[in-house]
PDB file of C-alpha atoms and ligand atoms in Angstrom:
ATOM      1  CA  MET A   1       0.000   0.000   0.000  1.00 92.00           C
ATOM      2  CA  GLU A   2       1.106   3.533  -0.731  1.00 97.00           C
ATOM      3  CA  ARG A   3       2.510   5.655   2.076  1.00 98.00           C
ATOM      4  CA  THR A   4       2.759   9.417   2.489  1.00 98.00           C
ATOM      5  CA  LEU A   5       4.074  11.876   5.062  1.00 98.00           C
ATOM      6  CA  ILE A   6       2.193  14.616   6.809  1.00 98.00           C
ATOM      7  CA  LEU A   7       3.621  17.074   9.308  1.00 98.00           C
ATOM      8  CA  ILE A   8       1.229  18.761  11.689  1.00 98.00           C
ATOM      9  CA  LYS A   9       2.854  22.185  11.907  1.00 98.00           C
ATOM     10  CA  PRO A  10       3.596  24.008  15.208  1.00 98.00           C
ATOM     11  CA  ASN A  11       0.716  26.482  14.655  1.00 98.00           C
ATOM     12  CA  ALA A  12      -1.782  23.590  14.606  1.00 98.00           C
ATOM     13  CA  ILE A  13      -0.332  22.092  17.788  1.00 98.00           C
ATOM     14  CA  GLN A  14      -0.429  25.471  19.548  1.00 97.00           C
ATOM     15  CA  ARG A  15      -4.029  25.974  18.459  1.00 98.00           C
ATOM     16  CA  GLY A  16      -5.083  22.588  19.818  1.00 98.00           C
ATOM     17  CA  ILE A  17      -6.346  21.148  16.528  1.00 98.00           C
ATOM     18  CA  MET A  18      -3.868  18.291  16.112  1.00 98.00           C
ATOM     19  CA  GLY A  19      -6.516  15.754  17.145  1.00 98.00           C
ATOM     20  CA  ASP A  20      -9.062  17.158  14.667  1.00 98.00           C
ATOM     21  CA  ILE A  21      -6.528  16.790  11.866  1.00 98.00           C
ATOM     22  CA  ILE A  22      -5.557  13.215  12.750  1.00 98.00           C
ATOM     23  CA  THR A  23      -9.244  12.319  13.130  1.00 98.00           C
ATOM     24  CA  ARG A  24      -9.988  13.425   9.561  1.00 98.00           C
ATOM     25  CA  PHE A  25      -7.397  11.037   8.162  1.00 98.00           C
ATOM     26  CA  GLU A  26      -8.537   8.202  10.427  1.00 97.00           C
ATOM     27  CA  ARG A  27     -12.174   8.678   9.443  1.00 97.00           C
ATOM     28  CA  LYS A  28     -11.240   8.698   5.778  1.00 98.00           C
ATOM     29  CA  GLY A  29      -9.837   5.195   6.222  1.00 97.00           C
ATOM     30  CA  LEU A  30      -6.152   6.022   5.985  1.00 97.00           C
ATOM     31  CA  ARG A  31      -4.117   3.856   8.338  1.00 97.00           C
ATOM     32  CA  ILE A  32      -1.560   5.462  10.621  1.00 98.00           C
ATOM     33  CA  ALA A  33       1.697   3.600  10.018  1.00 98.00           C
ATOM     34  CA  GLY A  34       3.862   5.938  12.131  1.00 98.00           C
ATOM     35  CA  LEU A  35       3.406   8.875  14.487  1.00 98.00           C
ATOM     36  CA  LYS A  36       5.859  10.967  16.465  1.00 98.00           C
ATOM     37  CA  MET A  37       6.498  14.419  17.899  1.00 98.00           C
ATOM     38  CA  MET A  38       9.806  16.081  17.113  1.00 98.00           C
ATOM     39  CA  PHE A  39      11.566  19.440  16.958  1.00 98.00           C
ATOM     40  CA  LEU A  40      12.914  20.306  13.506  1.00 98.00           C
ATOM     41  CA  THR A  41      16.579  21.335  13.389  1.00 98.00           C
ATOM     42  CA  ASP A  42      17.965  23.926  10.942  1.00 98.00           C
ATOM     43  CA  GLU A  43      19.457  21.047   8.923  1.00 98.00           C
ATOM     44  CA  ILE A  44      16.319  18.964   8.503  1.00 98.00           C
ATOM     45  CA  LEU A  45      14.269  22.064   7.651  1.00 98.00           C
ATOM     46  CA  ALA A  46      16.742  23.274   5.016  1.00 98.00           C
ATOM     47  CA  GLU A  47      16.629  19.821   3.448  1.00 98.00           C
ATOM     48  CA  HIS A  48      12.849  19.533   3.647  1.00 98.00           C
ATOM     49  CA  TYR A  49      12.287  23.012   2.210  1.00 98.00           C
ATOM     50  CA  ALA A  50      15.328  22.994  -0.134  1.00 97.00           C
ATOM     51  CA  HIS A  51      13.092  24.315  -2.939  1.00 96.00           C
ATOM     52  CA  LEU A  52      12.288  27.405  -0.816  1.00 97.00           C
ATOM     53  CA  VAL A  53      15.473  28.341   1.095  1.00 97.00           C
ATOM     54  CA  GLN A  54      16.316  31.135  -1.345  1.00 97.00           C
ATOM     55  CA  ARG A  55      12.833  32.641  -1.212  1.00 98.00           C
ATOM     56  CA  PRO A  56      12.370  35.922   0.734  1.00 98.00           C
ATOM     57  CA  PHE A  57       9.761  34.366   3.028  1.00 97.00           C
ATOM     58  CA  TYR A  58      11.991  31.435   4.074  1.00 98.00           C
ATOM     59  CA  PRO A  59      13.169  33.080   7.376  1.00 98.00           C
ATOM     60  CA  TYR A  60       9.513  33.481   8.401  1.00 98.00           C
ATOM     61  CA  LEU A  61       8.658  29.939   7.330  1.00 98.00           C
ATOM     62  CA  LYS A  62      11.669  28.606   9.250  1.00 98.00           C
ATOM     63  CA  ALA A  63      10.705  30.530  12.397  1.00 98.00           C
ATOM     64  CA  SER A  64       7.116  29.277  12.206  1.00 98.00           C
ATOM     65  CA  MET A  65       8.283  25.669  11.741  1.00 98.00           C
ATOM     66  CA  GLN A  66      10.573  26.007  14.802  1.00 98.00           C
ATOM     67  CA  ALA A  67       8.036  27.798  17.022  1.00 98.00           C
ATOM     68  CA  GLY A  68       7.395  24.429  18.701  1.00 98.00           C
ATOM     69  CA  PRO A  69       7.451  20.729  17.932  1.00 98.00           C
ATOM     70  CA  VAL A  70       5.733  19.186  14.912  1.00 98.00           C
ATOM     71  CA  VAL A  71       3.966  15.847  14.700  1.00 98.00           C
ATOM     72  CA  ALA A  72       5.158  13.640  11.855  1.00 98.00           C
ATOM     73  CA  CYS A  73       2.682  11.055  10.654  1.00 98.00           C
ATOM     74  CA  CYS A  74       2.919   8.335   8.035  1.00 98.00           C
ATOM     75  CA  LEU A  75      -0.448   7.601   6.416  1.00 98.00           C
ATOM     76  CA  GLU A  76      -1.081   4.479   4.378  1.00 98.00           C
ATOM     77  CA  GLY A  77      -3.775   3.637   1.849  1.00 97.00           C
ATOM     78  CA  ALA A  78      -4.591   3.190  -1.837  1.00 97.00           C
ATOM     79  CA  GLU A  79      -3.260   6.224  -3.738  1.00 98.00           C
ATOM     80  CA  ALA A  80      -2.534   7.808  -0.356  1.00 98.00           C
ATOM     81  CA  VAL A  81      -0.289  10.609  -1.680  1.00 98.00           C
ATOM     82  CA  GLU A  82      -2.897  12.114  -4.001  1.00 98.00           C
ATOM     83  CA  THR A  83      -5.791  11.460  -1.622  1.00 98.00           C
ATOM     84  CA  VAL A  84      -4.059  13.222   1.266  1.00 98.00           C
ATOM     85  CA  ARG A  85      -3.032  16.214  -0.886  1.00 98.00           C
ATOM     86  CA  GLN A  86      -6.669  16.623  -1.888  1.00 98.00           C
ATOM     87  CA  MET A  87      -7.787  16.434   1.731  1.00 98.00           C
ATOM     88  CA  VAL A  88      -5.179  19.075   2.686  1.00 98.00           C
ATOM     89  CA  GLY A  89      -6.048  21.607  -0.040  1.00 98.00           C
ATOM     90  CA  VAL A  90      -3.922  24.179  -1.899  1.00 98.00           C
ATOM     91  CA  THR A  91      -1.009  26.000  -0.248  1.00 98.00           C
ATOM     92  CA  ASN A  92      -2.771  29.305   0.420  1.00 98.00           C
ATOM     93  CA  SER A  93      -5.451  28.394   2.964  1.00 98.00           C
ATOM     94  CA  ARG A  94      -7.638  31.335   1.946  1.00 98.00           C
ATOM     95  CA  LYS A  95      -7.909  29.758  -1.502  1.00 98.00           C
ATOM     96  CA  ALA A  96      -8.262  26.197  -0.200  1.00 98.00           C
ATOM     97  CA  LEU A  97     -11.754  24.818  -0.660  1.00 98.00           C
ATOM     98  CA  PRO A  98     -14.088  24.425   2.316  1.00 98.00           C
ATOM     99  CA  GLY A  99     -13.969  20.790   3.381  1.00 98.00           C
ATOM    100  CA  THR A 100     -10.206  20.630   3.020  1.00 98.00           C
ATOM    101  CA  ILE A 101      -8.036  20.838   6.139  1.00 98.00           C
ATOM    102  CA  ARG A 102      -6.431  24.148   5.145  1.00 98.00           C
ATOM    103  CA  GLY A 103      -9.779  25.440   3.873  1.00 98.00           C
ATOM    104  CA  ASP A 104     -11.463  24.684   7.188  1.00 98.00           C
ATOM    105  CA  PHE A 105      -8.728  25.442   9.735  1.00 98.00           C
ATOM    106  CA  SER A 106      -6.576  28.284   8.434  1.00 98.00           C
ATOM    107  CA  MET A 107      -6.561  31.810   7.009  1.00 98.00           C
ATOM    108  CA  SER A 108      -2.879  31.798   6.059  1.00 97.00           C
ATOM    109  CA  GLY A 109      -0.565  30.957   3.175  1.00 97.00           C
ATOM    110  CA  GLU A 110       2.343  30.308   5.542  1.00 97.00           C
ATOM    111  CA  GLN A 111       0.689  29.054   8.736  1.00 97.00           C
ATOM    112  CA  ASN A 112      -1.266  26.478   6.785  1.00 98.00           C
ATOM    113  CA  VAL A 113      -1.543  23.806   9.478  1.00 98.00           C
ATOM    114  CA  VAL A 114      -0.086  20.772   7.676  1.00 98.00           C
ATOM    115  CA  HIS A 115       2.552  19.608   5.252  1.00 98.00           C
ATOM    116  CA  ALA A 116       1.776  16.730   2.895  1.00 98.00           C
ATOM    117  CA  SER A 117       4.104  15.013   0.404  1.00 98.00           C
ATOM    118  CA  ASP A 118       3.391  16.059  -3.189  1.00 98.00           C
ATOM    119  CA  SER A 119       4.415  12.911  -5.130  1.00 98.00           C
ATOM    120  CA  VAL A 120       5.026   9.223  -4.539  1.00 98.00           C
ATOM    121  CA  GLU A 121       8.730   9.797  -5.129  1.00 98.00           C
ATOM    122  CA  ASN A 122       8.942  12.663  -2.617  1.00 98.00           C
ATOM    123  CA  ALA A 123       6.843  10.740  -0.089  1.00 98.00           C
ATOM    124  CA  ALA A 124       9.479   7.987   0.002  1.00 98.00           C
ATOM    125  CA  ILE A 125      12.289  10.552   0.410  1.00 98.00           C
ATOM    126  CA  GLU A 126      10.405  12.478   3.124  1.00 98.00           C
ATOM    127  CA  LEU A 127       9.417   9.358   5.092  1.00 98.00           C
ATOM    128  CA  ASN A 128      13.101   8.424   5.159  1.00 98.00           C
ATOM    129  CA  ARG A 129      13.935  11.904   6.366  1.00 98.00           C
ATOM    130  CA  PHE A 130      11.514  11.905   9.301  1.00 98.00           C
ATOM    131  CA  PHE A 131      11.287   8.245  10.348  1.00 98.00           C
ATOM    132  CA  LYS A 132      14.026   5.822  11.308  1.00 97.00           C
ATOM    133  CA  GLU A 133      14.085   2.101  10.693  1.00 93.00           C
ATOM    134  CA  GLY A 134      11.571   0.443  13.013  1.00 96.00           C
ATOM    135  CA  GLU A 135       9.397   3.549  13.479  1.00 98.00           C
ATOM    136  CA  LEU A 136       6.909   2.612  10.750  1.00 98.00           C
ATOM    137  CA  PHE A 137       4.512  -0.264  11.358  1.00 97.00           C
ATOM    138  CA  ASP A 138       2.821  -2.741   9.057  1.00 94.00           C
ATOM    139  CA  TYR A 139      -0.219  -4.189  10.790  1.00 93.00           C
ATOM    140  CA  ASP A 140      -3.552  -5.721   9.808  1.00 89.00           C
ATOM    141  CA  CYS A 141      -6.797  -3.861  10.426  1.00 89.00           C
ATOM    142  CA  ALA A 142      -9.927  -6.003  10.513  1.00 89.00           C
ATOM    143  CA  VAL A 143     -11.998  -3.247   8.857  1.00 91.00           C
ATOM    144  CA  THR A 144      -9.823  -3.026   5.727  1.00 91.00           C
ATOM    145  CA  ARG A 145     -12.105  -5.422   3.833  1.00 89.00           C
ATOM    146  CA  PHE A 146     -15.006  -3.048   4.501  1.00 92.00           C
ATOM    147  CA  GLU A 147     -12.996  -0.032   3.317  1.00 94.00           C
ATOM    148  CA  TYR A 148     -12.001  -1.363  -0.114  1.00 95.00           C
ATOM    149  CA  GLY A 149     -13.886  -3.209  -2.841  1.00 94.00           C
ATOM    150  CA  GLY A 150     -12.874  -6.542  -4.351  1.00 93.00           C
ATOM    151  CA  GLU A 151     -10.962  -5.171  -7.342  1.00 94.00           C
ATOM    152  CA  GLU A 152      -9.255  -2.551  -5.180  1.00 94.00           C
ATOM    153  CA  THR A 153      -8.170  -5.213  -2.704  1.00 93.00           C
ATOM    154  CA  ILE A 154      -6.432  -7.120  -5.503  1.00 93.00           C
ATOM    155  CA  LYS A 155      -4.941  -3.974  -7.068  1.00 93.00           C
ATOM    156  CA  PHE A 156      -3.794  -2.067  -4.002  1.00 93.00           C
ATOM    157  CA  LEU A 157      -3.426  -4.644  -1.251  1.00 88.00           C
ATOM    158  CA  ASN A 158      -1.992  -7.441  -3.425  1.00 78.00           C
ATOM    159  CA  LYS A 159      -4.400  -9.962  -1.890  1.00 71.00           C
TER     160      LYS A 159
HETATM  161  P1  LIG B   1       2.809  22.924  -0.037  1.00 57.53           P
HETATM  162  O1  LIG B   1       3.021  22.907   1.457  1.00 57.53           O
HETATM  163  O2  LIG B   1       1.367  23.190  -0.400  1.00 57.53           O
HETATM  164  O3  LIG B   1       3.386  21.713  -0.738  1.00 57.53           O
HETATM  165  P2  LIG B   1       5.144  24.456  -0.951  1.00 57.53           P
HETATM  166  O4  LIG B   1       5.196  25.313  -2.163  1.00 57.53           O
HETATM  167  O5  LIG B   1       5.916  23.177  -0.961  1.00 57.53           O
HETATM  168  O6  LIG B   1       3.579  24.203  -0.623  1.00 57.53           O
HETATM  169  O7  LIG B   1       5.636  25.364   0.258  1.00 57.53           O
HETATM  170  C1  LIG B   1       5.961  24.805   1.505  1.00 57.53           C
HETATM  171  C2  LIG B   1       5.436  25.707   2.596  1.00 57.53           C
HETATM  172  O8  LIG B   1       6.070  26.984   2.514  1.00 57.53           O
HETATM  173  C3  LIG B   1       3.935  26.000   2.511  1.00 57.53           C
HETATM  174  O9  LIG B   1       3.143  24.974   3.057  1.00 57.53           O
HETATM  175  C4  LIG B   1       3.850  27.298   3.302  1.00 57.53           C
HETATM  176  O10 LIG B   1       3.872  27.052   4.709  1.00 57.53           O
HETATM  177  C5  LIG B   1       5.141  27.997   2.895  1.00 57.53           C
HETATM  178  N1  LIG B   1       4.955  28.899   1.744  1.00 57.53           N
HETATM  179  C6  LIG B   1       4.861  28.565   0.431  1.00 57.53           C
HETATM  180  N2  LIG B   1       4.690  29.658  -0.347  1.00 57.53           N
HETATM  181  C7  LIG B   1       4.675  30.717   0.498  1.00 57.53           C
HETATM  182  C8  LIG B   1       4.544  32.144   0.307  1.00 57.53           C
HETATM  183  O11 LIG B   1       4.408  32.654  -0.810  1.00 57.53           O
HETATM  184  N3  LIG B   1       4.577  32.906   1.443  1.00 57.53           N
HETATM  185  C9  LIG B   1       4.737  32.384   2.692  1.00 57.53           C
HETATM  186  N4  LIG B   1       4.881  31.077   2.910  1.00 57.53           N
HETATM  187  C10 LIG B   1       4.843  30.238   1.834  1.00 57.53           C
HETATM  188 MG1  LIG B   2       5.385  21.156  -0.857  1.00 57.53          MG
END
């Protein structure tokens, strides 16, 4: 099954909405394969936001990402990367559709509550960046057969 990374950003933790965010993914039927709280160092942030370090807003982004700990979460499911990006919404929360996490929980382009991997390739790189060997878990959920249809079970779960 496909895996993706989300980071619950410090602003969401400070605002007390981390549970609401995790609940949305759980209710959708995405399985939590890994979950941990951590503080992001200068090094890991520069690597994670390598495409933005030269941008004028990077010092503000960096400060907001180091204002407190983040929660890193690995979500697993069929086409998880694309599904989670759709649930998160576009970068600028004011433009994000109602019903998306950013659309429902934020007014900001920077303080936009969550990070989500943008491709299958980047998801693999980012999961390696934030989780060590042994911190991701493969386990059976009894409800999986009620979450996916027969063809999907063969295609995505290799069963
Ligand atoms: P994404 O998080 O939707 O994938 P990216 O372009 O990868 O968007 O940017 C990473 C993060 O950098 C965003 O989530 C947001 O917090 C911040 N960011 C992106 N563009 C801007 C901007 O124009 N002003 C301020 N912050 C920005
Ligand atoms: Mg991005």
